[in-house]
CSV table of C-alpha atoms in Angstrom, one decimal:
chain,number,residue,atom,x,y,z
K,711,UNK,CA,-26.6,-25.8,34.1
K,712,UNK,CA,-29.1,-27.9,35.4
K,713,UNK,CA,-31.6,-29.4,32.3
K,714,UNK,CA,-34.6,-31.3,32.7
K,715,UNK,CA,-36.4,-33.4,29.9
K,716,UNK,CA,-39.7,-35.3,29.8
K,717,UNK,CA,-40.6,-37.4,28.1
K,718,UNK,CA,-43.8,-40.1,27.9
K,719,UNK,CA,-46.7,-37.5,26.8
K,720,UNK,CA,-49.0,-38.1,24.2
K,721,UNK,CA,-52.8,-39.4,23.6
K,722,UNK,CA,-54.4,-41.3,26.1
K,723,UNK,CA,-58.0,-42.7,26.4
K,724,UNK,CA,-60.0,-41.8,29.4
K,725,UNK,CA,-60.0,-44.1,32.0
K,726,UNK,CA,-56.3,-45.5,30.9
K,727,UNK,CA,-53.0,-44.7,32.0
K,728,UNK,CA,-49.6,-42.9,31.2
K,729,UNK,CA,-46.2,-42.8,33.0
K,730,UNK,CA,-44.3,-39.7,32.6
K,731,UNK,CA,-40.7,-39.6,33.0
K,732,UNK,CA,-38.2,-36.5,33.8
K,733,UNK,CA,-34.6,-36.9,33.7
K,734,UNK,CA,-32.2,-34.5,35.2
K,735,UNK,CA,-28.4,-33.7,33.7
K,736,UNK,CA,-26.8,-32.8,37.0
K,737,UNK,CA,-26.3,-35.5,39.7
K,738,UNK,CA,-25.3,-32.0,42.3
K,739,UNK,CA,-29.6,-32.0,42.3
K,740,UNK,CA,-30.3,-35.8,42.6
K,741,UNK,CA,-31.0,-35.3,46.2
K,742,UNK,CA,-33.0,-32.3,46.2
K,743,UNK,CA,-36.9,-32.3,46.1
K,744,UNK,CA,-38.8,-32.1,42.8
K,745,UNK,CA,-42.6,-31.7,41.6
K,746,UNK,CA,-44.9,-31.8,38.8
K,747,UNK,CA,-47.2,-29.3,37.5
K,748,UNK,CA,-49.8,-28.7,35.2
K,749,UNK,CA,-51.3,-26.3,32.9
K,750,UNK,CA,-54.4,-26.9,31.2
K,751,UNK,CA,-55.4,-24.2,28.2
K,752,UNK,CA,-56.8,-21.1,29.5
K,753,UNK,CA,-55.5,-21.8,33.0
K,754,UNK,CA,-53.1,-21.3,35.7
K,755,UNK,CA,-50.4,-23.7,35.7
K,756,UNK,CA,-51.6,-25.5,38.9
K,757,UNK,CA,-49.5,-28.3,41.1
K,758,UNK,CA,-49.7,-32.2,40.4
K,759,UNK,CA,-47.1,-33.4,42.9
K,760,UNK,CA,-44.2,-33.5,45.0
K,761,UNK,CA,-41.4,-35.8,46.3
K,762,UNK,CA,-39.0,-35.3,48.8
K,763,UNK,CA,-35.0,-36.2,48.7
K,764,UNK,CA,-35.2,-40.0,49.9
K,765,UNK,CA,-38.7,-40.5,48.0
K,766,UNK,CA,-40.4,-41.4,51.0
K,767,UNK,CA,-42.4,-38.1,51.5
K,768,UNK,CA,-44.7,-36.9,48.5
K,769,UNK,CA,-48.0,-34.5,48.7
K,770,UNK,CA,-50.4,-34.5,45.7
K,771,UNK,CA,-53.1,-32.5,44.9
K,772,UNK,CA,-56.5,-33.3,45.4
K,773,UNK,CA,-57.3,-34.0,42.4
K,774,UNK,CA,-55.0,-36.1,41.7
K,775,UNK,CA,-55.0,-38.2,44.8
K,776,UNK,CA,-55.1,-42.0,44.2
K,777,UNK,CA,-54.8,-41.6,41.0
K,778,UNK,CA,-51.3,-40.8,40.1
K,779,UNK,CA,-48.2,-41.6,41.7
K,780,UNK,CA,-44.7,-39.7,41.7
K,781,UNK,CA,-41.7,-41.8,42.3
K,782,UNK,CA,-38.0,-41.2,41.6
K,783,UNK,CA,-34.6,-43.0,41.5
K,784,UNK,CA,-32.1,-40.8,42.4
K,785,UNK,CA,-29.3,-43.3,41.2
K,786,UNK,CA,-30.6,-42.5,37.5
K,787,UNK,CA,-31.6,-39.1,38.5
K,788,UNK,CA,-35.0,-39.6,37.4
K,789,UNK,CA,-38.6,-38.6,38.6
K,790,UNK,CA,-41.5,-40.2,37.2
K,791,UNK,CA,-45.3,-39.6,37.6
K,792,UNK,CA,-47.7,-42.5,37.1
K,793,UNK,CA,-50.9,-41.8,35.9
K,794,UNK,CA,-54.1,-43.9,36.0
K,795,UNK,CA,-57.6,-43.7,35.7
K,796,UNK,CA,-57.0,-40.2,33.8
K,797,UNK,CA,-60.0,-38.0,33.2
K,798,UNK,CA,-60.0,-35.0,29.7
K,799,UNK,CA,-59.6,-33.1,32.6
K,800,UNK,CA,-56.1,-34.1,33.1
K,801,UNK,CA,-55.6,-32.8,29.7
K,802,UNK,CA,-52.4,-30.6,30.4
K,803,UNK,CA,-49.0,-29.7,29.5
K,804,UNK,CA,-46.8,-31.1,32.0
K,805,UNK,CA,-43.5,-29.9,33.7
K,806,UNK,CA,-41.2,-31.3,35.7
K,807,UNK,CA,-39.6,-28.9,38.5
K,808,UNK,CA,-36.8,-29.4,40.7
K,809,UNK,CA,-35.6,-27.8,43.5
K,810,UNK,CA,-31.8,-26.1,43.6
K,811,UNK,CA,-31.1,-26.5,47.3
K,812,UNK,CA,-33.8,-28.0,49.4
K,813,UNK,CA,-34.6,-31.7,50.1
K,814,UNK,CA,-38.1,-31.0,52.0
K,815,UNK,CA,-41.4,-31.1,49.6
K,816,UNK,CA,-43.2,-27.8,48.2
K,817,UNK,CA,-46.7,-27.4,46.6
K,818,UNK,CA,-45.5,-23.8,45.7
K,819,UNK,CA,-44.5,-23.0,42.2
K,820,UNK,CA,-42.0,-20.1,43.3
K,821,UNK,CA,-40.1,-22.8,45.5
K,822,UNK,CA,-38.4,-24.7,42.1
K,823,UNK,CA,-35.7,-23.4,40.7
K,824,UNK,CA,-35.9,-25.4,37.1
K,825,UNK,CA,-38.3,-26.6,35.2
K,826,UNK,CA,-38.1,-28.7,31.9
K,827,UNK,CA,-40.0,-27.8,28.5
K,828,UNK,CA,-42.9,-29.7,29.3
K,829,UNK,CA,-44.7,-32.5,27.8
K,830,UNK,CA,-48.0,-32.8,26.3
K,831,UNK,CA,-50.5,-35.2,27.9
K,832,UNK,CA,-54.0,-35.4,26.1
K,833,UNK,CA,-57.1,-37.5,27.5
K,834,UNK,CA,-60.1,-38.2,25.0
K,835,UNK,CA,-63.4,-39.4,26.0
C-alpha cells in the first residue's frame, strides 16, 4: 500500500521559515497530484496547498499565498512545502495527501486518497 511520511516539523520562531518534506513508498503514485493540509487545535483540518502531476500547476490557500511554496520531484517521489515568514497562526499539524488516480490539482479534502501521520509544526512569537 501506498505510505506517506513527513518529516521536517518542529519549533519555529515567528517570522522564520521551515521546509517540510513528504515522501511516498509507491512510484505507481509519483505522477498523481498531491496536497497539504492543516489542522490547527480546536479546528477543521483546512487546506494549505496543491500540486499537480508535472509540478507546474499548484493552488494555495489564501492564507498562505506568498508565503509558502509546494514543490515536488517526482524522480524521488517527494513533495515538499516551503514555509517562510510563518505566523503562530500557522501553528498546525500537517499532512501530506496524495491522490490515487488523478494528475489535475484539488483544494478538496475528500479528493485524496492517502494521507501520512502528520507532522507537528509550532510557531512562537
Amino acid at each position: 500500500q501506498v505510505q506517506l511520511v513527513e518529516s521536517g516539523g518542529g519549533l519555529v520562531q515567528a517570522g522564520g521559515s521551515l521546509r517540510l518534506s513528504c515522501a511516498a513508498s509507491a512510484r505507481t503514485f509519483s505522477s498523481t497530484a498531491k496536497g497539504w493540509f492543516r489542522q490547527a487545535p480546536g479546528k477543521e483540518r483546512e487546506f494549505v496547498a496543491t500540486i499537480g502531476w508535472s509540478g507546474d500547476v499548484t493552488d494555495y490557500a489564501d492564507g498562505v499565498k506568498g508565503r509558502f511554496t509546494i514543490s515536488r520531484d517526482n524522480a524521488k517521489n517527494m513533495v515538499y512545502l516551503e514555509m517562510t515568514n510563518l505566523k503562530p497562526e500557522d501553528t498546525a499539524v500537517y499532512y501530506c495527501a496524495a491522490r490515487k488516480y488523478y494528475s489535475g490539482t484539488s483544494t478538496s479534502e475528500s479528493a485524496y486518497d492517502y494521507w501520512g501521520q502528520g507532522t507537528q509544526v509550532t510557531v512562537s512569537s
